Amino acid sequence: MNVLVTGASSGFGKSICQILVEKGHKVVGFARRRDKLDALKAQLGDNFMPVVCDVCDFASIDTAFSALKLDKIDVLVNNAGLALGLEPMQSLAVQDWTTMINTNINGLVYFTQKVLPQMVTQQSGLVINMGSIAGSYPYPGGNIYGATKAFVKQFSLNLRADLIGTGVRVTNIEPGLCSDTEFSNIRFKGDDEKAAKVYDNVEAIKPDDIANTVAWLVEQPAHVNFNRIEMMPVAQASGPLAVHRGE
């Protein structure tokens, strides 16, 4: 199959590319960092095509797609996404919330719209969106990030409504705590010590767990759709609602 993966240079995206190529698929990996894409290309060989692209920039996406020479797009994995900061909304920097919205929502939607006409024409295809449990479970400081992932969840379900009868499938994967990525390092603006504390003494899920789930979805029969897959480590669970008690 021909698979497109955004955010391919690290974390979930890198593992997804590695596992899918290992399974014999042809993967086009989109990311901003050419050096990391080139390193992945050197590792994965001819079945991996690196494409430099910024999902926040529609013109960059247009340029990337104009260079594609694929007669068929079987799968799109909308993996690119990020969280910035953990401040309450009244203190969150404007640049941080605009970047999260542009990446997690606008880039994902634009990439999806770029592939859908071809998928609808060929009457087949699979769109896998990378959501988060943050789209279902709020937490202090999760404001914009959680809202973007709630959008991804609802967008995925509405895509299914739009695409009924076309043969195109849509799945939203919603991971919980996952280590061995740059997620927390980016959220805390390069404060590696602070990022590492998020995973202290916890056996979190790993990028390969996400990648194996993607590979499993790709291999499912064309008549089966998984609307949502929520994944957490065994060490994580939902807690009680907070109650503030005054004096």
mmCIF file of N, CA and C in Angstrom, residues 35-159:
data_model
loop_
_atom_site.group_PDB
_atom_site.id
_atom_site.type_symbol
_atom_site.label_atom_id
_atom_site.label_comp_id
_atom_site.label_asym_id
_atom_site.label_seq_id
_atom_site.Cartn_x
_atom_site.Cartn_y
_atom_site.Cartn_z
ATOM 1 N N ASP A 35 17.186 16.900 7.854
ATOM 2 C CA ASP A 35 18.259 16.014 8.313
ATOM 3 C C ASP A 35 17.705 14.733 8.912
ATOM 4 N N LYS A 36 16.635 14.843 9.682
ATOM 5 C CA LYS A 36 16.041 13.644 10.279
ATOM 6 C C LYS A 36 15.349 12.778 9.221
ATOM 7 N N LEU A 37 14.724 13.420 8.251
ATOM 8 C CA LEU A 37 14.114 12.660 7.149
ATOM 9 C C LEU A 37 15.178 11.924 6.343
ATOM 10 N N ASP A 38 16.300 12.589 6.079
ATOM 11 C CA ASP A 38 17.376 11.953 5.318
ATOM 12 C C ASP A 38 17.949 10.761 6.084
ATOM 13 N N ALA A 39 18.062 10.891 7.397
ATOM 14 C CA ALA A 39 18.559 9.770 8.206
ATOM 15 C C ALA A 39 17.590 8.595 8.154
ATOM 16 N N LEU A 40 16.294 8.898 8.165
ATOM 17 C CA LEU A 40 15.291 7.841 8.075
ATOM 18 C C LEU A 40 15.313 7.185 6.704
ATOM 19 N N LYS A 41 15.519 7.977 5.680
ATOM 20 C CA LYS A 41 15.644 7.442 4.322
ATOM 21 C C LYS A 41 16.835 6.490 4.222
ATOM 22 N N ALA A 42 17.959 6.876 4.811
ATOM 23 C CA ALA A 42 19.150 6.025 4.776
ATOM 24 C C ALA A 42 18.891 4.692 5.477
ATOM 25 N N GLN A 43 18.062 4.731 6.495
ATOM 26 C CA GLN A 43 17.741 3.504 7.241
ATOM 27 C C GLN A 43 16.737 2.630 6.498
ATOM 28 N N LEU A 44 15.711 3.261 5.902
ATOM 29 C CA LEU A 44 14.573 2.496 5.379
ATOM 30 C C LEU A 44 14.672 2.164 3.892
ATOM 31 N N GLY A 45 15.462 2.915 3.134
ATOM 32 C CA GLY A 45 15.680 2.564 1.745
ATOM 33 C C GLY A 45 14.612 3.031 0.780
ATOM 34 N N ASP A 46 14.471 2.307 -0.317
ATOM 35 C CA ASP A 46 13.660 2.760 -1.447
ATOM 36 C C ASP A 46 12.167 2.840 -1.162
ATOM 37 N N ASN A 47 11.684 2.116 -0.188
ATOM 38 C CA ASN A 47 10.251 2.144 0.109
ATOM 39 C C ASN A 47 9.855 3.319 1.000
ATOM 40 N N PHE A 48 10.819 4.186 1.289
ATOM 41 C CA PHE A 48 10.523 5.404 2.042
ATOM 42 C C PHE A 48 10.889 6.630 1.226
ATOM 43 N N MET A 49 9.908 7.537 1.054
ATOM 44 C CA MET A 49 10.138 8.785 0.326
ATOM 45 C C MET A 49 10.020 9.953 1.301
ATOM 46 N N PRO A 50 11.117 10.673 1.558
ATOM 47 C CA PRO A 50 11.051 11.816 2.458
ATOM 48 C C PRO A 50 10.590 13.074 1.733
ATOM 49 N N VAL A 51 9.690 13.827 2.350
ATOM 50 C CA VAL A 51 9.211 15.084 1.771
ATOM 51 C C VAL A 51 9.226 16.160 2.856
ATOM 52 N N VAL A 52 9.992 17.221 2.633
ATOM 53 C CA VAL A 52 10.043 18.324 3.581
ATOM 54 C C VAL A 52 8.766 19.141 3.446
ATOM 55 N N CYS A 53 8.072 19.336 4.561
ATOM 56 C CA CYS A 53 6.772 19.998 4.518
ATOM 57 C C CYS A 53 6.428 20.520 5.912
ATOM 58 N N ASP A 54 5.866 21.712 5.962
ATOM 59 C CA ASP A 54 5.385 22.304 7.211
ATOM 60 C C ASP A 54 3.867 22.266 7.200
ATOM 61 N N VAL A 55 3.262 21.467 8.068
ATOM 62 C CA VAL A 55 1.808 21.309 8.035
ATOM 63 C C VAL A 55 1.074 22.580 8.446
ATOM 64 N N CYS A 56 1.793 23.541 9.039
ATOM 65 C CA CYS A 56 1.172 24.825 9.388
ATOM 66 C C CYS A 56 1.049 25.751 8.197
ATOM 67 N N ASP A 57 1.672 25.382 7.086
ATOM 68 C CA ASP A 57 1.771 26.252 5.911
ATOM 69 C C ASP A 57 1.072 25.580 4.730
ATOM 70 N N PHE A 58 -0.096 26.088 4.361
ATOM 71 C CA PHE A 58 -0.855 25.478 3.269
ATOM 72 C C PHE A 58 -0.066 25.465 1.966
ATOM 73 N N ALA A 59 0.704 26.514 1.689
ATOM 74 C CA ALA A 59 1.507 26.563 0.466
ATOM 75 C C ALA A 59 2.558 25.456 0.469
ATOM 76 N N SER A 60 3.134 25.184 1.641
ATOM 77 C CA SER A 60 4.106 24.101 1.765
ATOM 78 C C SER A 60 3.455 22.749 1.490
ATOM 79 N N ILE A 61 2.234 22.571 1.969
ATOM 80 C CA ILE A 61 1.509 21.324 1.704
ATOM 81 C C ILE A 61 1.202 21.191 0.222
ATOM 82 N N ASP A 62 0.773 22.279 -0.409
ATOM 83 C CA ASP A 62 0.497 22.257 -1.851
ATOM 84 C C ASP A 62 1.741 21.860 -2.636
ATOM 85 N N THR A 63 2.887 22.444 -2.272
ATOM 86 C CA THR A 63 4.141 22.128 -2.957
ATOM 87 C C THR A 63 4.505 20.668 -2.775
ATOM 88 N N ALA A 64 4.324 20.167 -1.556
ATOM 89 C CA ALA A 64 4.644 18.774 -1.275
ATOM 90 C C ALA A 64 3.782 17.827 -2.106
ATOM 91 N N PHE A 65 2.502 18.116 -2.215
ATOM 92 C CA PHE A 65 1.606 17.248 -2.976
ATOM 93 C C PHE A 65 1.862 17.338 -4.478
ATOM 94 N N SER A 66 2.283 18.484 -4.940
ATOM 95 C CA SER A 66 2.554 18.634 -6.375
ATOM 96 C C SER A 66 3.733 17.773 -6.809
ATOM 97 N N ALA A 67 4.604 17.430 -5.845
ATOM 98 C CA ALA A 67 5.775 16.610 -6.163
ATOM 99 C C ALA A 67 5.478 15.114 -6.072
ATOM 100 N N LEU A 68 4.314 14.749 -5.528
ATOM 101 C CA LEU A 68 3.983 13.337 -5.380
ATOM 102 C C LEU A 68 3.633 12.711 -6.725
ATOM 103 N N LYS A 69 4.168 11.530 -6.951
ATOM 104 C CA LYS A 69 3.876 10.799 -8.184
ATOM 105 C C LYS A 69 3.298 9.435 -7.818
ATOM 106 N N LEU A 70 2.122 9.462 -7.199
ATOM 107 C CA LEU A 70 1.473 8.233 -6.765
ATOM 108 C C LEU A 70 0.172 8.051 -7.535
ATOM 109 N N ASP A 71 -0.010 6.878 -8.113
ATOM 110 C CA ASP A 71 -1.252 6.628 -8.834
ATOM 111 C C ASP A 71 -2.396 6.309 -7.876
ATOM 112 N N LYS A 72 -2.031 6.004 -6.619
ATOM 113 C CA LYS A 72 -3.052 5.675 -5.632
ATOM 114 C C LYS A 72 -2.546 6.039 -4.246
ATOM 115 N N ILE A 73 -3.418 6.606 -3.418
ATOM 116 C CA ILE A 73 -3.104 6.855 -2.009
ATOM 117 C C ILE A 73 -4.032 5.961 -1.191
ATOM 118 N N ASP A 74 -3.448 4.988 -0.532
ATOM 119 C CA ASP A 74 -4.254 4.032 0.212
ATOM 120 C C ASP A 74 -4.545 4.490 1.641
ATOM 121 N N VAL A 75 -3.546 5.128 2.286
ATOM 122 C CA VAL A 75 -3.680 5.488 3.697
ATOM 123 C C VAL A 75 -3.049 6.856 3.940
ATOM 124 N N LEU A 76 -3.729 7.678 4.721
ATOM 125 C CA LEU A 76 -3.147 8.909 5.249
ATOM 126 C C LEU A 76 -3.115 8.790 6.769
ATOM 127 N N VAL A 77 -1.936 8.993 7.365
ATOM 128 C CA VAL A 77 -1.810 9.036 8.819
ATOM 129 C C VAL A 77 -1.510 10.484 9.210
ATOM 130 N N ASN A 78 -2.527 11.157 9.734
ATOM 131 C CA ASN A 78 -2.369 12.541 10.202
ATOM 132 C C ASN A 78 -1.770 12.509 11.604
ATOM 133 N N ASN A 79 -0.451 12.406 11.653
ATOM 134 C CA ASN A 79 0.230 12.238 12.935
ATOM 135 C C ASN A 79 0.800 13.533 13.504
ATOM 136 N N ALA A 80 1.126 14.496 12.647
ATOM 137 C CA ALA A 80 1.773 15.726 13.109
ATOM 138 C C ALA A 80 0.903 16.444 14.136
ATOM 139 N N GLY A 81 1.490 16.813 15.246
ATOM 140 C CA GLY A 81 0.753 17.517 16.291
ATOM 141 C C GLY A 81 1.682 17.854 17.441
ATOM 142 N N LEU A 82 1.242 18.763 18.302
ATOM 143 C CA LEU A 82 2.084 19.160 19.424
ATOM 144 C C LEU A 82 1.273 19.860 20.500
ATOM 145 N N ALA A 83 1.867 19.916 21.688
ATOM 146 C CA ALA A 83 1.349 20.730 22.783
ATOM 147 C C ALA A 83 2.425 21.726 23.168
ATOM 148 N N LEU A 84 2.017 22.932 23.517
ATOM 149 C CA LEU A 84 2.953 23.970 23.931
ATOM 150 C C LEU A 84 2.485 24.584 25.244
ATOM 151 N N GLY A 85 3.294 24.460 26.266
ATOM 152 C CA GLY A 85 2.978 25.063 27.548
ATOM 153 C C GLY A 85 1.955 24.276 28.346
ATOM 154 N N LEU A 86 1.898 24.596 29.619
ATOM 155 C CA LEU A 86 0.917 23.996 30.519
ATOM 156 C C LEU A 86 0.306 25.068 31.415
ATOM 157 N N GLU A 87 0.325 26.304 30.895
ATOM 158 C CA GLU A 87 -0.225 27.425 31.652
ATOM 159 C C GLU A 87 -1.745 27.444 31.567
ATOM 160 N N PRO A 88 -2.411 28.067 32.533
ATOM 161 C CA PRO A 88 -3.857 28.288 32.398
ATOM 162 C C PRO A 88 -4.119 29.226 31.217
ATOM 163 N N MET A 89 -5.321 29.172 30.680
ATOM 164 C CA MET A 89 -5.624 29.895 29.454
ATOM 165 C C MET A 89 -5.346 31.396 29.571
ATOM 166 N N GLN A 90 -5.587 31.975 30.745
ATOM 167 C CA GLN A 90 -5.391 33.410 30.899
ATOM 168 C C GLN A 90 -3.916 33.813 30.804
ATOM 169 N N SER A 91 -3.021 32.829 30.920
ATOM 170 C CA SER A 91 -1.589 33.123 30.864
ATOM 171 C C SER A 91 -0.906 32.547 29.631
ATOM 172 N N LEU A 92 -1.635 31.805 28.806
ATOM 173 C CA LEU A 92 -1.040 31.119 27.660
ATOM 174 C C LEU A 92 -0.650 32.116 26.573
ATOM 175 N N ALA A 93 0.576 31.988 26.072
ATOM 176 C CA ALA A 93 1.067 32.895 25.030
ATOM 177 C C ALA A 93 0.271 32.716 23.742
ATOM 178 N N VAL A 94 -0.040 33.819 23.094
ATOM 179 C CA VAL A 94 -0.817 33.782 21.853
ATOM 180 C C VAL A 94 -0.133 32.905 20.804
ATOM 181 N N GLN A 95 1.183 33.028 20.684
ATOM 182 C CA GLN A 95 1.905 32.240 19.688
ATOM 183 C C GLN A 95 1.778 30.745 19.954
ATOM 184 N N ASP A 96 1.699 30.367 21.238
ATOM 185 C CA ASP A 96 1.564 28.945 21.563
ATOM 186 C C ASP A 96 0.209 28.402 21.136
ATOM 187 N N TRP A 97 -0.878 29.127 21.468
ATOM 188 C CA TRP A 97 -2.187 28.558 21.112
ATOM 189 C C TRP A 97 -2.458 28.628 19.611
ATOM 190 N N THR A 98 -1.919 29.638 18.944
ATOM 191 C CA THR A 98 -2.120 29.683 17.486
ATOM 192 C C THR A 98 -1.339 28.569 16.796
ATOM 193 N N THR A 99 -0.146 28.263 17.300
ATOM 194 C CA THR A 99 0.638 27.174 16.705
ATOM 195 C C THR A 99 -0.052 25.834 16.907
ATOM 196 N N MET A 100 -0.610 25.608 18.099
ATOM 197 C CA MET A 100 -1.326 24.351 18.333
ATOM 198 C C MET A 100 -2.538 24.216 17.418
ATOM 199 N N ILE A 101 -3.287 25.275 17.261
ATOM 200 C CA ILE A 101 -4.464 25.221 16.384
ATOM 201 C C ILE A 101 -4.051 25.019 14.932
ATOM 202 N N ASN A 102 -3.024 25.744 14.499
ATOM 203 C CA ASN A 102 -2.583 25.630 13.112
ATOM 204 C C ASN A 102 -2.040 24.240 12.789
ATOM 205 N N THR A 103 -1.364 23.635 13.757
ATOM 206 C CA THR A 103 -0.788 22.307 13.531
ATOM 207 C C THR A 103 -1.820 21.206 13.710
ATOM 208 N N ASN A 104 -2.474 21.199 14.860
ATOM 209 C CA ASN A 104 -3.338 20.080 15.234
ATOM 210 C C ASN A 104 -4.680 20.078 14.518
ATOM 211 N N ILE A 105 -5.130 21.255 14.097
ATOM 212 C CA ILE A 105 -6.429 21.345 13.423
ATOM 213 C C ILE A 105 -6.264 21.705 11.944
ATOM 214 N N ASN A 106 -5.739 22.898 11.677
ATOM 215 C CA ASN A 106 -5.710 23.372 10.287
ATOM 216 C C ASN A 106 -4.865 22.482 9.386
ATOM 217 N N GLY A 107 -3.681 22.101 9.856
ATOM 218 C CA GLY A 107 -2.833 21.244 9.042
ATOM 219 C C GLY A 107 -3.458 19.889 8.796
ATOM 220 N N LEU A 108 -4.046 19.306 9.836
ATOM 221 C CA LEU A 108 -4.699 18.004 9.712
ATOM 222 C C LEU A 108 -5.871 18.059 8.727
ATOM 223 N N VAL A 109 -6.686 19.097 8.849
ATOM 224 C CA VAL A 109 -7.846 19.223 7.963
ATOM 225 C C VAL A 109 -7.401 19.425 6.514
ATOM 226 N N TYR A 110 -6.380 20.264 6.313
ATOM 227 C CA TYR A 110 -5.938 20.552 4.938
ATOM 228 C C TYR A 110 -5.331 19.314 4.294
ATOM 229 N N PHE A 111 -4.509 18.580 5.047
ATOM 230 C CA PHE A 111 -3.943 17.338 4.523
ATOM 231 C C PHE A 111 -5.050 16.360 4.146
ATOM 232 N N THR A 112 -6.052 16.265 5.006
ATOM 233 C CA THR A 112 -7.167 15.353 4.742
ATOM 234 C C THR A 112 -7.894 15.734 3.463
ATOM 235 N N GLN A 113 -8.151 17.015 3.306
ATOM 236 C CA GLN A 113 -8.869 17.459 2.104
ATOM 237 C C GLN A 113 -8.054 17.245 0.836
ATOM 238 N N LYS A 114 -6.736 17.242 0.968
ATOM 239 C CA LYS A 114 -5.888 17.000 -0.205
ATOM 240 C C LYS A 114 -6.005 15.566 -0.706
ATOM 241 N N VAL A 115 -6.211 14.594 0.196
ATOM 242 C CA VAL A 115 -6.238 13.195 -0.239
ATOM 243 C C VAL A 115 -7.645 12.686 -0.520
ATOM 244 N N LEU A 116 -8.662 13.318 0.057
ATOM 245 C CA LEU A 116 -10.006 12.755 -0.049
ATOM 246 C C LEU A 116 -10.538 12.654 -1.479
ATOM 247 N N PRO A 117 -10.344 13.657 -2.329
ATOM 248 C CA PRO A 117 -10.881 13.500 -3.689
ATOM 249 C C PRO A 117 -10.370 12.245 -4.395
ATOM 250 N N GLN A 118 -9.088 11.946 -4.230
ATOM 251 C CA GLN A 118 -8.537 10.744 -4.866
ATOM 252 C C GLN A 118 -9.102 9.487 -4.224
ATOM 253 N N MET A 119 -9.217 9.479 -2.898
ATOM 254 C CA MET A 119 -9.766 8.301 -2.229
ATOM 255 C C MET A 119 -11.224 8.062 -2.615
ATOM 256 N N VAL A 120 -11.984 9.146 -2.690
ATOM 257 C CA VAL A 120 -13.398 9.010 -3.052
ATOM 258 C C VAL A 120 -13.522 8.506 -4.493
ATOM 259 N N THR A 121 -12.699 8.994 -5.374
ATOM 260 C CA THR A 121 -12.724 8.551 -6.768
ATOM 261 C C THR A 121 -12.387 7.070 -6.882
ATOM 262 N N GLN A 122 -11.387 6.621 -6.125
ATOM 263 C CA GLN A 122 -10.994 5.218 -6.216
ATOM 264 C C GLN A 122 -11.878 4.306 -5.354
ATOM 265 N N GLN A 123 -12.791 4.932 -4.563
ATOM 266 C CA GLN A 123 -13.739 4.186 -3.720
ATOM 267 C C GLN A 123 -13.036 3.312 -2.680
ATOM 268 N N SER A 124 -11.928 3.828 -2.168
ATOM 269 C CA SER A 124 -11.212 3.128 -1.111
ATOM 270 C C SER A 124 -10.218 4.077 -0.463
ATOM 271 N N GLY A 125 -9.811 3.739 0.746
ATOM 272 C CA GLY A 125 -8.824 4.558 1.439
ATOM 273 C C GLY A 125 -9.074 4.531 2.935
ATOM 274 N N LEU A 126 -8.042 4.893 3.688
ATOM 275 C CA LEU A 126 -8.124 4.920 5.142
ATOM 276 C C LEU A 126 -7.426 6.178 5.647
ATOM 277 N N VAL A 127 -8.148 6.969 6.430
ATOM 278 C CA VAL A 127 -7.579 8.139 7.094
ATOM 279 C C VAL A 127 -7.458 7.811 8.571
ATOM 280 N N ILE A 128 -6.233 7.880 9.085
ATOM 281 C CA ILE A 128 -5.988 7.645 10.504
ATOM 282 C C ILE A 128 -5.545 8.962 11.118
ATOM 283 N N ASN A 129 -6.349 9.473 12.031
ATOM 284 C CA ASN A 129 -6.017 10.715 12.724
ATOM 285 C C ASN A 129 -5.442 10.397 14.100
ATOM 286 N N MET A 130 -4.408 11.155 14.477
ATOM 287 C CA MET A 130 -3.810 10.944 15.791
ATOM 288 C C MET A 130 -4.411 11.938 16.768
ATOM 289 N N GLY A 131 -5.358 11.454 17.552
ATOM 290 C CA GLY A 131 -5.987 12.285 18.558
ATOM 291 C C GLY A 131 -5.264 12.146 19.885
ATOM 292 N N SER A 132 -6.000 12.176 20.966
ATOM 293 C CA SER A 132 -5.434 12.045 22.305
ATOM 294 C C SER A 132 -6.566 11.841 23.296
ATOM 295 N N ILE A 133 -6.243 11.192 24.413
ATOM 296 C CA ILE A 133 -7.245 11.125 25.465
ATOM 297 C C ILE A 133 -7.544 12.517 26.018
ATOM 298 N N ALA A 134 -6.659 13.492 25.728
ATOM 299 C CA ALA A 134 -6.906 14.878 26.152
ATOM 300 C C ALA A 134 -8.147 15.458 25.483
ATOM 301 N N GLY A 135 -8.601 14.833 24.403
ATOM 302 C CA GLY A 135 -9.830 15.270 23.751
ATOM 303 C C GLY A 135 -11.080 14.810 24.476
ATOM 304 N N SER A 136 -10.900 13.920 25.471
ATOM 305 C CA SER A 136 -12.030 13.411 26.255
ATOM 306 C C SER A 136 -11.922 13.748 27.731
ATOM 307 N N TYR A 137 -10.691 13.800 28.249
ATOM 308 C CA TYR A 137 -10.471 14.004 29.682
ATOM 309 C C TYR A 137 -9.723 15.320 29.904
ATOM 310 N N PRO A 138 -10.358 16.333 30.469
ATOM 311 C CA PRO A 138 -9.682 17.613 30.696
ATOM 312 C C PRO A 138 -8.698 17.532 31.854
ATOM 313 N N TYR A 139 -7.702 18.412 31.810
ATOM 314 C CA TYR A 139 -6.761 18.531 32.919
ATOM 315 C C TYR A 139 -6.251 19.965 32.963
ATOM 316 N N PRO A 140 -5.810 20.468 34.117
ATOM 317 C CA PRO A 140 -5.333 21.845 34.211
ATOM 318 C C PRO A 140 -4.182 22.106 33.245
ATOM 319 N N GLY A 141 -4.312 23.152 32.468
ATOM 320 C CA GLY A 141 -3.292 23.495 31.490
ATOM 321 C C GLY A 141 -3.474 22.829 30.144
ATOM 322 N N GLY A 142 -4.479 21.966 30.033
ATOM 323 C CA GLY A 142 -4.711 21.267 28.769
ATOM 324 C C GLY A 142 -5.569 22.040 27.786
ATOM 325 N N ASN A 143 -6.056 23.202 28.213
ATOM 326 C CA ASN A 143 -7.008 24.054 27.487
ATOM 327 C C ASN A 143 -7.016 23.913 25.955
ATOM 328 N N ILE A 144 -6.090 24.564 25.262
ATOM 329 C CA ILE A 144 -6.120 24.555 23.802
ATOM 330 C C ILE A 144 -5.744 23.187 23.244
ATOM 331 N N TYR A 145 -4.742 22.542 23.803
ATOM 332 C CA TYR A 145 -4.348 21.226 23.302
ATOM 333 C C TYR A 145 -5.521 20.252 23.375
ATOM 334 N N GLY A 146 -6.171 20.191 24.538
ATOM 335 C CA GLY A 146 -7.320 19.296 24.676
ATOM 336 C C GLY A 146 -8.445 19.639 23.726
ATOM 337 N N ALA A 147 -8.657 20.935 23.514
ATOM 338 C CA ALA A 147 -9.716 21.356 22.594
ATOM 339 C C ALA A 147 -9.403 20.952 21.160
ATOM 340 N N THR A 148 -8.118 21.042 20.776
ATOM 341 C CA THR A 148 -7.759 20.630 19.409
ATOM 342 C C THR A 148 -7.983 19.134 19.221
ATOM 343 N N LYS A 149 -7.715 18.354 20.254
ATOM 344 C CA LYS A 149 -7.894 16.910 20.124
ATOM 345 C C LYS A 149 -9.367 16.514 20.200
ATOM 346 N N ALA A 150 -10.169 17.305 20.902
ATOM 347 C CA ALA A 150 -11.617 17.092 20.861
ATOM 348 C C ALA A 150 -12.137 17.383 19.454
ATOM 349 N N PHE A 151 -11.569 18.407 18.815
ATOM 350 C CA PHE A 151 -11.920 18.697 17.424
ATOM 351 C C PHE A 151 -11.581 17.497 16.538
ATOM 352 N N VAL A 152 -10.391 16.943 16.714
ATOM 353 C CA VAL A 152 -9.967 15.814 15.885
ATOM 354 C C VAL A 152 -10.924 14.635 16.050
ATOM 355 N N LYS A 153 -11.356 14.389 17.282
ATOM 356 C CA LYS A 153 -12.310 13.295 17.532
ATOM 357 C C LYS A 153 -13.620 13.530 16.792
ATOM 358 N N GLN A 154 -14.171 14.732 16.926
ATOM 359 C CA GLN A 154 -15.456 15.011 16.301
ATOM 360 C C GLN A 154 -15.329 15.123 14.777
ATOM 361 N N PHE A 155 -14.219 15.695 14.320
ATOM 362 C CA PHE A 155 -13.965 15.774 12.875
ATOM 363 C C PHE A 155 -13.909 14.380 12.264
ATOM 364 N N SER A 156 -13.252 13.455 12.958
ATOM 365 C CA SER A 156 -13.148 12.081 12.461
ATOM 366 C C SER A 156 -14.517 11.430 12.329
ATOM 367 N N LEU A 157 -15.361 11.609 13.346
ATOM 368 C CA LEU A 157 -16.705 11.036 13.295
ATOM 369 C C LEU A 157 -17.557 11.666 12.199
ATOM 370 N N ASN A 158 -17.404 12.973 12.018
ATOM 371 C CA ASN A 158 -18.161 13.644 10.963
ATOM 372 C C ASN A 158 -17.667 13.278 9.570
ATOM 373 N N LEU A 159 -16.373 13.003 9.452
ATOM 374 C CA LEU A 159 -15.865 12.508 8.168
ATOM 375 C C LEU A 159 -16.548 11.202 7.790
#
